[in-house]
């Protein structure tokens, strides 16, 4: 399956999943114009929408996209977004067209946040929970919730391709180097991302294996990350380490 990023706003990616040569599904279409233009230019008909959470930059285009099309709009069970036709929760499993989709609840960034895992295609659509080199800000949930959500994603197969919703990688890696400067995997990732951005190419998808080696927000139990957290304040457990690193990033 061809999965293509549709750039939107300043740094969003709306992921377009080509089901075949005529039909597609999009994830988190915050911008109607960007999606409409891409579909029109590629002769595609919209067959469904997946929503990870209620923030407007992920949902703002849905009303216009569905005005003339009776298509499923799937999203979180507890979402305040009113434009959903089907609500799903943790461990829900569904078929959308030909796609076998597994749902994971990943609260923290928002309380309604979910991720979609497609095992047949080794693909994860995680919205604003996990980023390449980083993770989302904790707005509505708790740091413990966010770490638990990331822990559930960390358990997926290592070759899972991670489709995040923002091009934040360069900035995230600048912070990651401050936390984990001696990590050779991180240093290699920085060089590769610099090359890609120099060519104006997306840094996504990444892989879960790459993120587990280089992303400090998936490495709260690594000695180097624990040491960096302890340099800021005493830490007693994994939740403390994650909280300290996330608060450090907020102020970075």
Tab-separated table of C-alpha atoms in Angstrom:
chain	number	residue	atom	x	y	z
A	1	UNK	CA	0.000	0.000	0.000
A	2	UNK	CA	1.279	3.446	-0.911
A	3	UNK	CA	1.240	5.832	2.067
A	4	UNK	CA	1.883	9.469	1.185
A	5	UNK	CA	2.250	12.560	3.387
A	6	UNK	CA	0.060	15.515	2.454
A	7	UNK	CA	1.758	18.607	3.936
A	8	UNK	CA	-0.583	21.003	5.736
A	9	UNK	CA	-0.222	24.226	7.723
A	10	UNK	CA	3.424	24.781	8.683
A	11	UNK	CA	4.462	21.301	9.806
A	12	UNK	CA	1.481	18.877	9.782
A	13	UNK	CA	1.353	15.680	7.769
A	14	UNK	CA	-2.032	14.307	6.760
A	15	UNK	CA	-1.326	10.699	5.816
A	16	UNK	CA	-3.051	9.398	2.691
A	17	UNK	CA	-3.372	5.626	2.355
A	18	UNK	CA	-3.882	4.573	-1.271
A	19	UNK	CA	-6.184	1.555	-1.197
A	20	UNK	CA	-5.881	1.170	-4.977
A	21	UNK	CA	-5.632	3.468	-7.994
A	22	UNK	CA	-9.021	5.074	-7.265
A	23	UNK	CA	-9.714	5.137	-3.520
A	24	UNK	CA	-7.898	6.422	-0.458
A	25	UNK	CA	-8.227	6.910	3.289
A	26	UNK	CA	-6.759	9.890	5.127
A	27	UNK	CA	-5.604	10.237	8.720
A	28	UNK	CA	-6.229	13.458	10.697
A	29	UNK	CA	-7.312	15.764	7.854
A	30	UNK	CA	-7.055	19.140	9.519
A	31	UNK	CA	-6.878	21.034	6.234
A	32	UNK	CA	-9.647	20.548	3.636
A	33	UNK	CA	-7.834	22.359	0.835
A	34	UNK	CA	-4.664	20.280	1.123
A	35	UNK	CA	-6.578	16.984	1.044
A	36	UNK	CA	-9.019	18.053	-1.666
A	37	UNK	CA	-6.194	19.229	-3.917
A	38	UNK	CA	-4.190	16.033	-3.447
A	39	UNK	CA	-7.178	13.770	-4.115
A	40	UNK	CA	-8.189	15.758	-7.189
A	41	UNK	CA	-4.691	15.850	-8.629
A	42	UNK	CA	-4.346	12.083	-8.209
A	43	UNK	CA	-7.821	11.055	-9.326
A	44	UNK	CA	-8.676	9.599	-5.941
A	45	UNK	CA	-12.024	9.207	-4.196
A	46	UNK	CA	-12.072	9.510	-0.409
A	47	UNK	CA	-13.271	6.246	1.158
A	48	UNK	CA	-12.812	6.968	4.868
A	49	UNK	CA	-11.199	9.084	7.559
A	50	UNK	CA	-9.281	8.070	10.678
A	51	UNK	CA	-9.006	10.540	13.567
A	52	UNK	CA	-6.459	10.194	16.377
A	53	UNK	CA	-7.686	13.032	18.616
A	54	UNK	CA	-9.877	16.106	18.646
A	55	UNK	CA	-7.415	18.969	18.103
A	56	UNK	CA	-8.500	21.236	15.251
A	57	UNK	CA	-5.349	20.784	13.182
A	58	UNK	CA	-6.352	17.100	12.980
A	59	UNK	CA	-10.098	17.518	12.443
A	60	UNK	CA	-10.651	20.922	10.851
A	61	UNK	CA	-11.150	19.647	7.305
A	62	UNK	CA	-13.574	16.840	8.084
A	63	UNK	CA	-16.862	18.721	7.825
A	64	UNK	CA	-16.065	19.958	4.323
A	65	UNK	CA	-14.646	16.605	3.199
A	66	UNK	CA	-17.795	14.743	4.267
A	67	UNK	CA	-20.356	17.306	3.076
A	68	UNK	CA	-20.873	15.574	-0.247
A	69	UNK	CA	-19.696	12.071	0.668
A	70	UNK	CA	-21.258	9.459	2.928
A	71	UNK	CA	-18.039	7.972	4.270
A	72	UNK	CA	-17.008	6.563	7.651
A	73	UNK	CA	-15.241	8.928	10.032
A	74	UNK	CA	-13.656	6.822	12.784
A	75	UNK	CA	-12.258	8.242	15.994
A	76	UNK	CA	-11.952	7.945	19.769
A	77	UNK	CA	-14.856	6.725	21.876
A	78	UNK	CA	-14.515	9.612	24.349
A	79	UNK	CA	-13.721	12.354	21.838
A	80	UNK	CA	-15.435	15.745	22.107
A	81	UNK	CA	-15.258	15.992	18.311
A	82	UNK	CA	-18.840	15.631	17.093
A	83	UNK	CA	-18.174	14.679	13.474
A	84	UNK	CA	-17.465	10.971	13.997
A	85	UNK	CA	-19.645	8.235	12.514
A	86	UNK	CA	-17.951	5.404	14.445
A	87	UNK	CA	-16.280	5.533	17.832
A	88	UNK	CA	-13.585	3.064	18.871
A	89	UNK	CA	-11.603	2.406	22.038
A	90	UNK	CA	-8.559	0.559	23.313
A	91	UNK	CA	-8.167	-2.879	21.683
A	92	UNK	CA	-10.959	-2.262	19.188
A	93	UNK	CA	-10.366	-4.059	15.912
A	94	UNK	CA	-12.093	-3.049	12.707
A	95	UNK	CA	-12.066	-3.477	8.976
A	96	UNK	CA	-12.125	-0.291	6.919
A	97	UNK	CA	-12.333	-1.205	3.264
A	98	UNK	CA	-9.504	-3.766	2.973
A	99	UNK	CA	-7.583	-2.608	6.046
A	100	UNK	CA	-7.330	-4.581	9.270
A	101	UNK	CA	-6.958	-1.862	11.906
A	102	UNK	CA	-6.095	-2.323	15.582
A	103	UNK	CA	-6.770	0.546	17.979
A	104	UNK	CA	-4.595	1.515	20.948
A	105	UNK	CA	-5.660	4.075	23.549
A	106	UNK	CA	-2.698	6.415	24.099
A	107	UNK	CA	-3.892	9.231	26.402
A	108	UNK	CA	-1.562	11.941	27.625
A	109	UNK	CA	-1.380	14.582	24.917
A	110	UNK	CA	-5.194	14.535	25.064
A	111	UNK	CA	-7.459	12.248	27.032
A	112	UNK	CA	-9.151	10.944	23.876
A	113	UNK	CA	-5.971	10.156	21.927
A	114	UNK	CA	-5.798	6.830	20.106
A	115	UNK	CA	-3.369	5.282	17.631
A	116	UNK	CA	-4.046	2.977	14.697
A	117	UNK	CA	-1.846	-0.058	14.052
A	118	UNK	CA	-2.081	-1.918	10.749
A	119	UNK	CA	-0.264	-5.234	11.313
A	120	UNK	CA	-0.449	-6.389	7.697
A	121	UNK	CA	1.301	-3.213	6.568
A	122	UNK	CA	3.558	-2.828	9.644
A	123	UNK	CA	2.315	0.737	10.021
A	124	UNK	CA	1.447	2.868	13.047
A	125	UNK	CA	-0.461	6.152	12.852
A	126	UNK	CA	0.138	7.770	16.216
A	127	UNK	CA	-0.942	11.393	15.785
A	128	UNK	CA	0.737	13.582	18.402
A	129	UNK	CA	1.677	10.873	20.919
A	130	UNK	CA	4.997	9.695	19.482
A	131	UNK	CA	7.180	11.835	17.238
A	132	UNK	CA	10.468	11.051	15.585
A	133	UNK	CA	12.964	11.919	18.305
A	134	UNK	CA	10.250	13.142	20.668
A	135	UNK	CA	6.723	12.874	21.985
A	136	UNK	CA	3.709	15.147	22.313
A	137	UNK	CA	3.243	17.710	25.027
A	138	UNK	CA	1.154	16.556	27.967
A	139	UNK	CA	-1.881	18.835	27.733
A	140	UNK	CA	-4.890	16.982	29.148
A	141	UNK	CA	-3.482	13.829	30.694
A	142	UNK	CA	-0.687	13.097	33.152
A	143	UNK	CA	2.979	12.315	32.645
A	144	UNK	CA	2.285	8.801	33.925
A	145	UNK	CA	-0.438	8.337	31.325
A	146	UNK	CA	1.842	9.545	28.578
A	147	UNK	CA	4.690	7.239	29.565
A	148	UNK	CA	2.296	4.286	29.774
A	149	UNK	CA	0.971	5.159	26.329
A	150	UNK	CA	4.485	5.264	24.906
A	151	UNK	CA	5.267	1.983	26.674
A	152	UNK	CA	2.375	0.340	24.844
A	153	UNK	CA	3.711	1.610	21.526
A	154	UNK	CA	7.227	0.472	22.427
A	155	UNK	CA	5.902	-3.099	22.631
A	156	UNK	CA	4.915	-3.202	18.965
A	157	UNK	CA	7.220	-5.022	16.511
A	158	UNK	CA	10.553	-3.274	15.966
A	159	UNK	CA	10.055	-3.022	12.190
A	160	UNK	CA	6.824	-1.037	12.610
A	161	UNK	CA	6.894	2.123	10.509
A	162	UNK	CA	5.842	5.136	12.547
A	163	UNK	CA	3.724	7.779	10.803
A	164	UNK	CA	3.641	10.836	13.064
A	165	UNK	CA	1.501	13.902	12.419
A	166	UNK	CA	4.193	16.611	12.465
A	167	UNK	CA	7.598	17.328	10.966
A	168	UNK	CA	9.264	18.053	14.303
A	169	UNK	CA	12.274	15.768	13.926
A	170	UNK	CA	15.087	18.303	13.608
A	171	UNK	CA	14.012	20.271	16.671
A	172	UNK	CA	13.380	17.091	18.635
A	173	UNK	CA	16.847	15.776	17.900
A	174	UNK	CA	18.491	18.998	19.049
A	175	UNK	CA	16.921	18.377	22.437
A	176	UNK	CA	17.708	14.653	22.348
A	177	UNK	CA	21.395	15.477	21.920
A	178	UNK	CA	21.267	17.601	25.069
A	179	UNK	CA	19.870	14.624	26.992
A	180	UNK	CA	21.840	11.792	25.382
A	181	UNK	CA	24.934	13.301	23.714
A	182	UNK	CA	27.074	10.150	23.657
A	183	UNK	CA	24.483	7.957	21.896
A	184	UNK	CA	25.956	6.847	18.518
A	185	UNK	CA	22.528	5.846	17.159
A	186	UNK	CA	21.254	9.336	17.916
A	187	UNK	CA	24.302	10.925	16.287
A	188	UNK	CA	23.703	8.862	13.138
A	189	UNK	CA	20.029	9.829	13.139
A	190	UNK	CA	20.940	13.510	13.397
A	191	UNK	CA	23.182	13.204	10.327
A	192	UNK	CA	20.490	11.400	8.322
A	193	UNK	CA	17.784	13.901	9.261
A	194	UNK	CA	20.075	16.786	8.339
A	195	UNK	CA	20.579	15.200	4.925
A	196	UNK	CA	16.845	14.679	4.372
A	197	UNK	CA	15.870	18.178	5.417
A	198	UNK	CA	18.627	19.603	3.251
A	199	UNK	CA	16.826	17.938	0.334
A	200	UNK	CA	13.468	19.210	1.650
A	201	UNK	CA	12.318	15.618	2.123
A	202	UNK	CA	10.182	14.303	5.004
A	203	UNK	CA	11.974	12.592	7.881
A	204	UNK	CA	8.987	10.260	8.231
A	205	UNK	CA	8.101	7.513	8.484
A	206	UNK	CA	10.621	6.452	11.044
A	207	UNK	CA	10.722	2.958	12.551
A	208	UNK	CA	10.040	1.861	16.075
A	209	UNK	CA	13.478	0.236	16.195
A	210	UNK	CA	15.110	3.561	15.299
A	211	UNK	CA	13.058	5.420	17.889
A	212	UNK	CA	13.887	2.925	20.632
A	213	UNK	CA	17.592	3.502	19.914
A	214	UNK	CA	17.564	7.291	19.616
A	215	UNK	CA	14.411	8.846	21.098
A	216	UNK	CA	14.886	9.779	24.781
A	217	UNK	CA	11.144	9.545	25.397
A	218	UNK	CA	11.239	5.814	24.679
A	219	UNK	CA	14.434	5.343	26.702
A	220	UNK	CA	13.372	6.314	30.241
A	221	UNK	CA	15.003	3.097	31.526
A	222	UNK	CA	18.357	3.650	29.776
A	223	UNK	CA	21.223	4.580	32.160
A	224	UNK	CA	22.179	7.659	30.122
A	225	UNK	CA	18.638	9.057	30.266
A	226	UNK	CA	18.305	8.309	33.986
A	227	UNK	CA	21.623	10.080	34.586
A	228	UNK	CA	20.478	13.150	32.647
A	229	UNK	CA	17.200	13.264	34.557
A	230	UNK	CA	19.066	13.001	37.861
A	231	UNK	CA	21.191	15.965	36.851
A	232	UNK	CA	17.985	18.036	36.981
A	233	UNK	CA	16.391	16.622	40.146
A	234	UNK	CA	16.246	13.387	42.172
A	235	UNK	CA	14.245	10.645	40.453
A	236	UNK	CA	12.798	7.536	42.064
A	237	UNK	CA	11.219	5.618	39.188
A	238	UNK	CA	10.491	5.550	35.466
A	239	UNK	CA	7.611	8.000	35.744
A	240	UNK	CA	9.906	10.511	37.459
A	241	UNK	CA	12.511	10.132	34.716
A	242	UNK	CA	9.938	10.654	31.987
A	243	UNK	CA	8.373	13.660	33.735
A	244	UNK	CA	11.737	15.375	34.260
A	245	UNK	CA	12.792	14.855	30.635
A	246	UNK	CA	9.425	16.021	29.277
A	247	UNK	CA	9.437	19.153	31.476
A	248	UNK	CA	13.026	19.827	30.399
A	249	UNK	CA	11.884	19.622	26.759
A	250	UNK	CA	8.987	22.017	27.479
A	251	UNK	CA	11.481	24.613	28.693
A	252	UNK	CA	14.197	23.867	26.108
